[in-house]
mmCIF file of C-alpha atoms in Angstrom:
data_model
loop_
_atom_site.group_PDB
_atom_site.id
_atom_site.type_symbol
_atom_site.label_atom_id
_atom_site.label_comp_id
_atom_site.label_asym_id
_atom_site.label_seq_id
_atom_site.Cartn_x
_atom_site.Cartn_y
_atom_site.Cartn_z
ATOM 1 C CA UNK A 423 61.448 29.682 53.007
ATOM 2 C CA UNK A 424 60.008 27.451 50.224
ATOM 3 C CA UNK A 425 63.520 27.233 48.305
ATOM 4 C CA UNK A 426 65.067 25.532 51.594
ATOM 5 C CA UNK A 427 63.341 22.197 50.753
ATOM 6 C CA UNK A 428 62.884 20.697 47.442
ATOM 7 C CA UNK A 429 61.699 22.111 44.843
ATOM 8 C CA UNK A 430 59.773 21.017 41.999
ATOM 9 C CA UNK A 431 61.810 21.190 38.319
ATOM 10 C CA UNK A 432 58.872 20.716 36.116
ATOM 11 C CA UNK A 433 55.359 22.185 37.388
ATOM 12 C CA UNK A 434 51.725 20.913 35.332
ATOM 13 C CA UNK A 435 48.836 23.363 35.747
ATOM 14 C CA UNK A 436 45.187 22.031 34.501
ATOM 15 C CA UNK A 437 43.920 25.736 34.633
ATOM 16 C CA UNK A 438 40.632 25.020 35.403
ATOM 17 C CA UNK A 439 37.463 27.278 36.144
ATOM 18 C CA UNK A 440 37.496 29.995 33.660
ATOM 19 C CA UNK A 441 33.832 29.519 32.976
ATOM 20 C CA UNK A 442 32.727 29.706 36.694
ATOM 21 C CA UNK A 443 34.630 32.283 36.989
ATOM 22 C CA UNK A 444 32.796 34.480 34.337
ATOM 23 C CA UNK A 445 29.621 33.413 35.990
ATOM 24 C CA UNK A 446 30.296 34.177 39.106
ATOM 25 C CA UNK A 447 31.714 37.824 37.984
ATOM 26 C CA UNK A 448 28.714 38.034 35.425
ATOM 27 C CA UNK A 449 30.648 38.459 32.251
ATOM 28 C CA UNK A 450 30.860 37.151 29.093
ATOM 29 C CA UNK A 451 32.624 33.323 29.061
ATOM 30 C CA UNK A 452 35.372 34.789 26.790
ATOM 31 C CA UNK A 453 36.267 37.346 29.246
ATOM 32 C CA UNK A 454 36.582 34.471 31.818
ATOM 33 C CA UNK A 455 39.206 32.873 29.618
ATOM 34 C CA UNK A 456 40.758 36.493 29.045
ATOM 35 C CA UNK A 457 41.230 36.441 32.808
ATOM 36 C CA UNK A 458 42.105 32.706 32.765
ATOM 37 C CA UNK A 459 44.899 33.775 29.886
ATOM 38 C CA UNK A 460 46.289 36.602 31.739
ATOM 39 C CA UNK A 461 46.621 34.909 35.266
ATOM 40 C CA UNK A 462 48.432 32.217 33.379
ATOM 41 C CA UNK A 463 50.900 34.489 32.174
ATOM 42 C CA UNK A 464 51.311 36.199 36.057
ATOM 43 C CA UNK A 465 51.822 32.503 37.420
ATOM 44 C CA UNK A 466 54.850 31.939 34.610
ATOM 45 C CA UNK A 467 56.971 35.086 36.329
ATOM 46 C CA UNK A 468 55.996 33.484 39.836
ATOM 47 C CA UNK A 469 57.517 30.319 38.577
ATOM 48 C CA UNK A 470 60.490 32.117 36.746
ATOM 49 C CA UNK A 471 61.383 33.565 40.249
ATOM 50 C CA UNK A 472 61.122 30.497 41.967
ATOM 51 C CA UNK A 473 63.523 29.375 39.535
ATOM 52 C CA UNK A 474 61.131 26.253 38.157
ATOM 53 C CA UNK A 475 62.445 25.089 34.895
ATOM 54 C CA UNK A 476 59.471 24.021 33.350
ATOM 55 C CA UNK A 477 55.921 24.824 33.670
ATOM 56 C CA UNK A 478 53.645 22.426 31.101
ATOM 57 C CA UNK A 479 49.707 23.722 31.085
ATOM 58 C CA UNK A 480 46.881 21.893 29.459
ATOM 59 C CA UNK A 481 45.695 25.343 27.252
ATOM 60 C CA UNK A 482 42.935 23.341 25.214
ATOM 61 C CA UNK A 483 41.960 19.736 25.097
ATOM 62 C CA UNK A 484 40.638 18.054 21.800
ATOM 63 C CA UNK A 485 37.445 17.379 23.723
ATOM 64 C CA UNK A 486 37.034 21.357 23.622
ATOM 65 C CA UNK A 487 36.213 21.178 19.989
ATOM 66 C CA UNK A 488 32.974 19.502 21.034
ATOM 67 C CA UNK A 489 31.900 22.998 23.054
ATOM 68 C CA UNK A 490 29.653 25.400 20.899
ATOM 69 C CA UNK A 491 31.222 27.084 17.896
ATOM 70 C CA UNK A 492 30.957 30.441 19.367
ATOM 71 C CA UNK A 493 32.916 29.548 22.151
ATOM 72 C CA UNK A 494 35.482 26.978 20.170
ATOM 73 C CA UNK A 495 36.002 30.229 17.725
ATOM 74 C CA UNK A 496 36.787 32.577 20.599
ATOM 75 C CA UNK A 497 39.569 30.326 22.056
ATOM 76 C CA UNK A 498 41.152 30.468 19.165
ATOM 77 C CA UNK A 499 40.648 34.103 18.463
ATOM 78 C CA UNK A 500 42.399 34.144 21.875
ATOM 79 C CA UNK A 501 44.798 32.043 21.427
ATOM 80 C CA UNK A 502 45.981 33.592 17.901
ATOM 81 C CA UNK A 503 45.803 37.294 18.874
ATOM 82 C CA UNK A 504 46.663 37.168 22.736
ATOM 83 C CA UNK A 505 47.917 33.857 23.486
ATOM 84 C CA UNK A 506 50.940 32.784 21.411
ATOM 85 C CA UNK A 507 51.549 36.368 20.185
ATOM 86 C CA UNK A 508 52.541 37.440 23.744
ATOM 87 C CA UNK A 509 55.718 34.827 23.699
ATOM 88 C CA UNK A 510 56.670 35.873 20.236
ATOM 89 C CA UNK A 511 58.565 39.234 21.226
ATOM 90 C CA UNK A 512 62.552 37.677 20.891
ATOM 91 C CA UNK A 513 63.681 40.338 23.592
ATOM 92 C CA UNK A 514 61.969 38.779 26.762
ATOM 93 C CA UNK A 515 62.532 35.221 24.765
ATOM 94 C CA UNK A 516 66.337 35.616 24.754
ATOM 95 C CA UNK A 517 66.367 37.261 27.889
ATOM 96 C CA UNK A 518 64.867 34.322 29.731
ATOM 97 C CA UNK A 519 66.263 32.288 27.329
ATOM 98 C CA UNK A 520 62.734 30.150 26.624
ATOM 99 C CA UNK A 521 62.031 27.289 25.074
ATOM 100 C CA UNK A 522 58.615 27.208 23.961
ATOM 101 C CA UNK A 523 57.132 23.686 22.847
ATOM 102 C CA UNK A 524 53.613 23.004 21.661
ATOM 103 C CA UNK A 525 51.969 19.727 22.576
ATOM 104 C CA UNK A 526 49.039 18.136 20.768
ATOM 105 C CA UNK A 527 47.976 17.301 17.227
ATOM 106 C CA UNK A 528 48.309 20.517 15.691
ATOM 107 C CA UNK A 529 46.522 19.449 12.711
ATOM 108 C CA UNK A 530 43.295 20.055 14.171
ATOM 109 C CA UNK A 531 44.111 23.801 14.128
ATOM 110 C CA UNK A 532 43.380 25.989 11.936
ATOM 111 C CA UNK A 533 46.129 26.777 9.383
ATOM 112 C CA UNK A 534 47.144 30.889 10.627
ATOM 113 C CA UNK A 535 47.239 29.366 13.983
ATOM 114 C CA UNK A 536 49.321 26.337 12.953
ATOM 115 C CA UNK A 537 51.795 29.244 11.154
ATOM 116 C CA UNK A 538 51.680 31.285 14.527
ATOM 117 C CA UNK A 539 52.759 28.160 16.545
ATOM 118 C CA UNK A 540 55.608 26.850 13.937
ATOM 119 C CA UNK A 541 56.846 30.835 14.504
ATOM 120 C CA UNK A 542 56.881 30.701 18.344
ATOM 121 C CA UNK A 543 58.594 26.648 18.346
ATOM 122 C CA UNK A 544 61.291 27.480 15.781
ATOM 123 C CA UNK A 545 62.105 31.089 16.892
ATOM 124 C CA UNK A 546 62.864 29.393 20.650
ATOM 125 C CA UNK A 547 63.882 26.011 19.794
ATOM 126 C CA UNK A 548 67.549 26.512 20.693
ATOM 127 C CA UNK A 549 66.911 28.850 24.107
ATOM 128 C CA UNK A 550 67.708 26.086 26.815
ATOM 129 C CA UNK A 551 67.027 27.665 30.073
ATOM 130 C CA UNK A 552 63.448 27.354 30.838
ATOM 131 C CA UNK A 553 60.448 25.321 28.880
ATOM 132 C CA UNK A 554 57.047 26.209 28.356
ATOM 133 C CA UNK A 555 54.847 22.872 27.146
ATOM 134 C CA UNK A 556 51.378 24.192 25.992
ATOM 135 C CA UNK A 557 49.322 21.463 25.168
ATOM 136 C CA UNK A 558 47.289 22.556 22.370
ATOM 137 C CA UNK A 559 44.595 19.925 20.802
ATOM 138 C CA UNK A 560 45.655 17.630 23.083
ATOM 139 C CA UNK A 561 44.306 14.774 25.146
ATOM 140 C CA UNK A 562 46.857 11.778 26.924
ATOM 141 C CA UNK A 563 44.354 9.032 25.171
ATOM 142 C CA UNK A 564 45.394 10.610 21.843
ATOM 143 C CA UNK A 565 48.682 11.063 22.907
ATOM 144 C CA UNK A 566 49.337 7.497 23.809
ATOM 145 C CA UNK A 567 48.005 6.237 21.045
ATOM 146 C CA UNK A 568 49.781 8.275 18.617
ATOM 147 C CA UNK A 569 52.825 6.760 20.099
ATOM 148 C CA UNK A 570 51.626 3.476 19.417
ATOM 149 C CA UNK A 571 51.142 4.227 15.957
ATOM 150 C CA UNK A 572 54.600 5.515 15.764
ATOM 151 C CA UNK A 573 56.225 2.513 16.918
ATOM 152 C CA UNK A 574 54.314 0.318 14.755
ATOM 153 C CA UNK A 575 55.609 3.038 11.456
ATOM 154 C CA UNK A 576 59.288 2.415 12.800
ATOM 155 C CA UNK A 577 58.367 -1.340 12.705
ATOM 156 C CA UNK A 578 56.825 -1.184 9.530
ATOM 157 C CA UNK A 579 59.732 0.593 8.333
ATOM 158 C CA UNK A 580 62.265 -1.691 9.437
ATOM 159 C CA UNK A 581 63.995 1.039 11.678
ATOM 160 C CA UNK A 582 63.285 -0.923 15.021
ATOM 161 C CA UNK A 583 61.936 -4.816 15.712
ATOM 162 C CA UNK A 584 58.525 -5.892 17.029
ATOM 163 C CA UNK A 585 61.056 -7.221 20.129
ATOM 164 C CA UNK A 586 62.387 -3.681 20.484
ATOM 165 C CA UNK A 587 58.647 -1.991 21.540
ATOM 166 C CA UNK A 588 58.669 -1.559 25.444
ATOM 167 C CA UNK A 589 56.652 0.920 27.903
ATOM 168 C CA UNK A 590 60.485 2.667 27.967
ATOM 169 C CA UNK A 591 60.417 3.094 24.009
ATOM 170 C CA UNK A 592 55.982 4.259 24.413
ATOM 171 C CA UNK A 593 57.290 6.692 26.732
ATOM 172 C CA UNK A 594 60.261 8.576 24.584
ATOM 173 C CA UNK A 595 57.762 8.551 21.343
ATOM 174 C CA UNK A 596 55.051 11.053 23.333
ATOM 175 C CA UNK A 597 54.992 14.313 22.828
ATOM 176 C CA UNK A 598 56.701 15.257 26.113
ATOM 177 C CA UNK A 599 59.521 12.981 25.111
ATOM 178 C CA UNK A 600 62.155 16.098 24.980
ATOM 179 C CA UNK A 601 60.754 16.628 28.932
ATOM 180 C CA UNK A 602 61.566 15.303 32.243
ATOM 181 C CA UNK A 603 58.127 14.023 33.975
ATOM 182 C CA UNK A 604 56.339 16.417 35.806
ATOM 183 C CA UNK A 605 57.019 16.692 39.899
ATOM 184 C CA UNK A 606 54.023 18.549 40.605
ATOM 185 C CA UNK A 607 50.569 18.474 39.006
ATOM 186 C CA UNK A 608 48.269 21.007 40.294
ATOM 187 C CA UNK A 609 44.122 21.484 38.703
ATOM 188 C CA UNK A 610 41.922 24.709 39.934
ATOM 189 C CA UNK A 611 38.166 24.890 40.418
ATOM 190 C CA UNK A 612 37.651 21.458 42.813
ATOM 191 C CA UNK A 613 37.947 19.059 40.287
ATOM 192 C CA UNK A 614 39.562 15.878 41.382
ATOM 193 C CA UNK A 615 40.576 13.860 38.147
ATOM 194 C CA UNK A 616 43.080 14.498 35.545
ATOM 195 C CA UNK A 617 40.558 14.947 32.233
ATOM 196 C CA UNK A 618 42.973 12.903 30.310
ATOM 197 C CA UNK A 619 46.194 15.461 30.412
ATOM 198 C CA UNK A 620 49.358 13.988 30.975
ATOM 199 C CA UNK A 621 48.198 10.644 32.347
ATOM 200 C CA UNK A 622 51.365 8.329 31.537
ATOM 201 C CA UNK A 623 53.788 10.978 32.619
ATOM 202 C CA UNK A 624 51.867 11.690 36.045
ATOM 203 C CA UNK A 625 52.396 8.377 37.676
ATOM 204 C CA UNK A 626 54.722 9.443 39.959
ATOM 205 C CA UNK A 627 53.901 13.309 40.316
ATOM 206 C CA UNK A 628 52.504 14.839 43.500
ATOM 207 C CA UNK A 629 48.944 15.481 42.395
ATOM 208 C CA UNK A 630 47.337 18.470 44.107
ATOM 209 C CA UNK A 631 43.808 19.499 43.542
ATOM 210 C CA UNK A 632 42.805 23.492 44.714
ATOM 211 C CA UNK A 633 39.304 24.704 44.766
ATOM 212 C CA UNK A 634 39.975 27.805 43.734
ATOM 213 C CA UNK A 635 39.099 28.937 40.322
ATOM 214 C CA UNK A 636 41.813 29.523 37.900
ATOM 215 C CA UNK A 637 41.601 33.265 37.209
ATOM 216 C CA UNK A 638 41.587 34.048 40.727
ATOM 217 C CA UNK A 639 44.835 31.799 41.163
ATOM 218 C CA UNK A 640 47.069 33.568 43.886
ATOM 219 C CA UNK A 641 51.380 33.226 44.649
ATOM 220 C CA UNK A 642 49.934 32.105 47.908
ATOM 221 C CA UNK A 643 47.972 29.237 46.161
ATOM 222 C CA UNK A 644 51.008 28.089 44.093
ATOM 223 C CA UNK A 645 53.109 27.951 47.867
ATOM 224 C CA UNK A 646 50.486 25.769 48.960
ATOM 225 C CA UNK A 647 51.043 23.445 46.425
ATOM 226 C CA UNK A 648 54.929 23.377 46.660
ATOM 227 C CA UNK A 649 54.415 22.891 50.169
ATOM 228 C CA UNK A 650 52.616 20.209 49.563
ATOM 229 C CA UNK A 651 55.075 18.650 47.135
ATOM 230 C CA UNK A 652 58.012 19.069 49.441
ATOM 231 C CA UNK A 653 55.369 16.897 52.095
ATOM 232 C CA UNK A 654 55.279 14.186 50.037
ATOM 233 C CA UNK A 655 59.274 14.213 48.421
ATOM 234 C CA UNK A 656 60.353 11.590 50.048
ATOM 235 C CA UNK A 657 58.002 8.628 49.075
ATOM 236 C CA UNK A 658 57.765 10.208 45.477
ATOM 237 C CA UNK A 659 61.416 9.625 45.073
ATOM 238 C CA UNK A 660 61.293 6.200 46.680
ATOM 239 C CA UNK A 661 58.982 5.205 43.936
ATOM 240 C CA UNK A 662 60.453 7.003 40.840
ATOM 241 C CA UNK A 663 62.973 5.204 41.801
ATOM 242 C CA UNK A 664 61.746 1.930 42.101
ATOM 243 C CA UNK A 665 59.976 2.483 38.581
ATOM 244 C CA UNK A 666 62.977 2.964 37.465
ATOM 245 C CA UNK A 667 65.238 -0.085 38.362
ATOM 246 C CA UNK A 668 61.701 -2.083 37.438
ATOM 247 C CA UNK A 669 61.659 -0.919 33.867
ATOM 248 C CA UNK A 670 65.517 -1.790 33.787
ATOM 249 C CA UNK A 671 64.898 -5.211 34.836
ATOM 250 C CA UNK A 672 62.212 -5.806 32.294
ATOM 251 C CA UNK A 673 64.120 -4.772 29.537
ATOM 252 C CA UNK A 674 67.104 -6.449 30.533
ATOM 253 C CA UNK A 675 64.926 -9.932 31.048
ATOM 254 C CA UNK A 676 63.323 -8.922 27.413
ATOM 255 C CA UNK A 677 66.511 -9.077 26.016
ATOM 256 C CA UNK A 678 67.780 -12.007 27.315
ATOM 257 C CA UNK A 679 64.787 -13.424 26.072
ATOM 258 C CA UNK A 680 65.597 -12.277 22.495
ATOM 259 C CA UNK A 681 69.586 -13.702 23.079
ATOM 260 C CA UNK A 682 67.759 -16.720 23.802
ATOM 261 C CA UNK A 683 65.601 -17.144 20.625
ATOM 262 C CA UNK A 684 68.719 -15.946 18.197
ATOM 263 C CA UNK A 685 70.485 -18.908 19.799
ATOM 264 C CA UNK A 686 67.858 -21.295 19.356
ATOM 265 C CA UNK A 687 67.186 -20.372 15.287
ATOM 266 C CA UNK A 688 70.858 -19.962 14.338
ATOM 267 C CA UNK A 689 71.944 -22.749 16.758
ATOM 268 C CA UNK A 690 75.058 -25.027 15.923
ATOM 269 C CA UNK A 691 74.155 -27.734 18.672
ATOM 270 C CA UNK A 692 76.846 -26.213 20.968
ATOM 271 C CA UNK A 693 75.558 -23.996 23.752
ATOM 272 C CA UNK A 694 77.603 -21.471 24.858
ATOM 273 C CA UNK A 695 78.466 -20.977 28.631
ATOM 274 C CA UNK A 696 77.906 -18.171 30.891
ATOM 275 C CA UNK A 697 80.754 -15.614 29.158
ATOM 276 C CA UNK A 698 79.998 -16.097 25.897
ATOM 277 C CA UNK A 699 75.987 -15.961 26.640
ATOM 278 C CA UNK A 700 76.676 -12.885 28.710
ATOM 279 C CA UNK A 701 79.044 -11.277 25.603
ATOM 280 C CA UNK A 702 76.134 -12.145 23.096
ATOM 281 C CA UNK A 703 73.918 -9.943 25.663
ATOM 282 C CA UNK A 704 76.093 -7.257 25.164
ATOM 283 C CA UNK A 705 76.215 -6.981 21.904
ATOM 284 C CA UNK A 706 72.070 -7.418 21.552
ATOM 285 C CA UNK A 707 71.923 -4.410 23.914
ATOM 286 C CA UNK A 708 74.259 -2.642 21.580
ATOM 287 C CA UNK A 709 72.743 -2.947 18.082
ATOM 288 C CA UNK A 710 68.705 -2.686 20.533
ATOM 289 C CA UNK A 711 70.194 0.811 21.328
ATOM 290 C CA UNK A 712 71.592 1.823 18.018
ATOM 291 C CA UNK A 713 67.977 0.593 16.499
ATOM 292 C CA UNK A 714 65.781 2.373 18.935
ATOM 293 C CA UNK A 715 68.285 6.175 18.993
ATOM 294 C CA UNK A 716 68.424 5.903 14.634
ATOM 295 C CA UNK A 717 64.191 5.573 15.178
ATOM 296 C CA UNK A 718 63.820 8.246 17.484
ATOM 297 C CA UNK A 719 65.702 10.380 15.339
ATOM 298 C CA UNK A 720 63.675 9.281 12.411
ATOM 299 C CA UNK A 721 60.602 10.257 14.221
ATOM 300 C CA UNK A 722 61.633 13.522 15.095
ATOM 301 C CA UNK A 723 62.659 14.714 11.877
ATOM 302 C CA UNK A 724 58.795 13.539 10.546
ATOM 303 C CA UNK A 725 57.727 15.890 13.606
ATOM 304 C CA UNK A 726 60.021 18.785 13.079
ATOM 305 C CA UNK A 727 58.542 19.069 9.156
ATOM 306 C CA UNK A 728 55.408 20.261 10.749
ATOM 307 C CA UNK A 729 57.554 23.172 11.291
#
């Protein structure tokens, strides 16, 4: 019934309420995030068999590392011996054929972790049919601003102009550049705000908040939440879309702008009429493009030597 409307590609979980959950069931916090870890990996097959592409979940937030040490320790215990370890096994990798990615500033990490992670990413990089995004020491603010700094290294480098920085260019130097923006957003436990995950790439998602806590996540939550989705399609679309032609427009005024001020500096007192104006725009585009794809390459290969 659900696959006979539109269905998300790319599903965001905020997997909130591992915590309550413990309390409420009287255990241990670490056993709520047990829970929290195995429910995650149920709701993966539930997506696999809806046939959703991509499935992106916020697994720990840099602002975590400000919880006590006990607990900070145990997520990573979890995450090294339970977490990543269960998508290392190449059988179900191939079989699925899936790309795992990990999002966040992996630095922060300690260094067997950081060796677990590089296994997972570069034993899956070239599987193409479904993506996992775990962001891991992650927070948007971070995110965003990493970007920033990135742009201003390709400046400082001389691989791309000041002129050539534009919310398109911010956007292909985050972390989730290799991604298509999410389509659905959904956050357990009642909380209604995003707690800085994925902020820039949400803008146009469906955002749908469940009060249910994560470990007791059901298929018939998840339904609720396409449902929801396939509700709001329509205007969704209608502004993705709009976004779109926008962000064309700007950069296509931007570089007229730039056409303009190359005119006026290397200017032989002749102005040149609409063709040859409109030729000279071309050709800006052009060598823009060829600048901005040799940075982006640039920047990946300083990511991929993480690896």
């Amino acid at each position: 019934v659900l696959q006979a409307g539109p269905m998300p590609k790319h599903i965001a979980f905020i997997m909130d309420g591992n915590r309550r959950y413990a309390r409420k069931q009287h255990v241990e916090r670490q056993e709520g995030h047990t829970q929290g870890f195995n429910k995650l990996a149920e709701t993966l097959r539930w997506c696999l068999n809806l046939e959703i592409q991509e499935v992106t979940v916020y697994a720990f937030s840099i602002e975590n590392f400000k919880r006590s040490k006990q607990e900070v320790e145990g997520l990573m215990e979890l995450a090294l011996f339970s977490f990543f370890p269960t998508f290392l096994p190449r059988e179900k990798l191939e079989k699925h054929g899936v790309c795992i990615r990990v999002l966040g500033d992996l630095a922060l990490l300690p260094q067997d972790l950081q060796e677990l992670i590089a296994q997972a990413v570069v034993a899956t990089k070239n599987h193409n049919k479904c993506f996992l995004n775990v962001c891991f020491a992650y927070t948007s603010r971070h995110e965003i601003s990493s970007a920033v700094k990135d742009m201003a290294w390709g400046v400082e480098q001389g691989l791309i102009r000041s002129s050539d920085v534009s919310e398109s260019l911010l956007g292909k130097c985050l972390y989730t550049s290799n991604s298509p923006d999410p389509d659905l957003l959904i956050r357990t436990s009642g909380e209604v705000r995003l707690s800085d995950f994925l902020l820039w790439q949400t803008s146009y998602s469906c955002l749908v908040f469940q009060s249910v806590l994560w470990p007791e996540y059901s298929f018939w939550n998840l339904c609720e939440a396409i449902l929801q989705y396939q509700l709001s399609y329509c205007s969704l679309q209608k502004a993705r879309e709009h976004h779109r032609e926008e962000q064309a427009r700007q950069q296509l005024e931007a570089d007229r702008r730039c056409v303009s001020d190359l005119l006026q500096q290397n200017g032989s007192g002749r102005s040149p009429d609409a063709r040859q104006r409109q030729e000279l725009l071309q050709k800006y585009t052009v060598e823009r493009e060829r600048r901005v794809q040799g940075f982006l390459g640039a920047l990946q290969q300083r990511r991929d030597s993480f690896y």
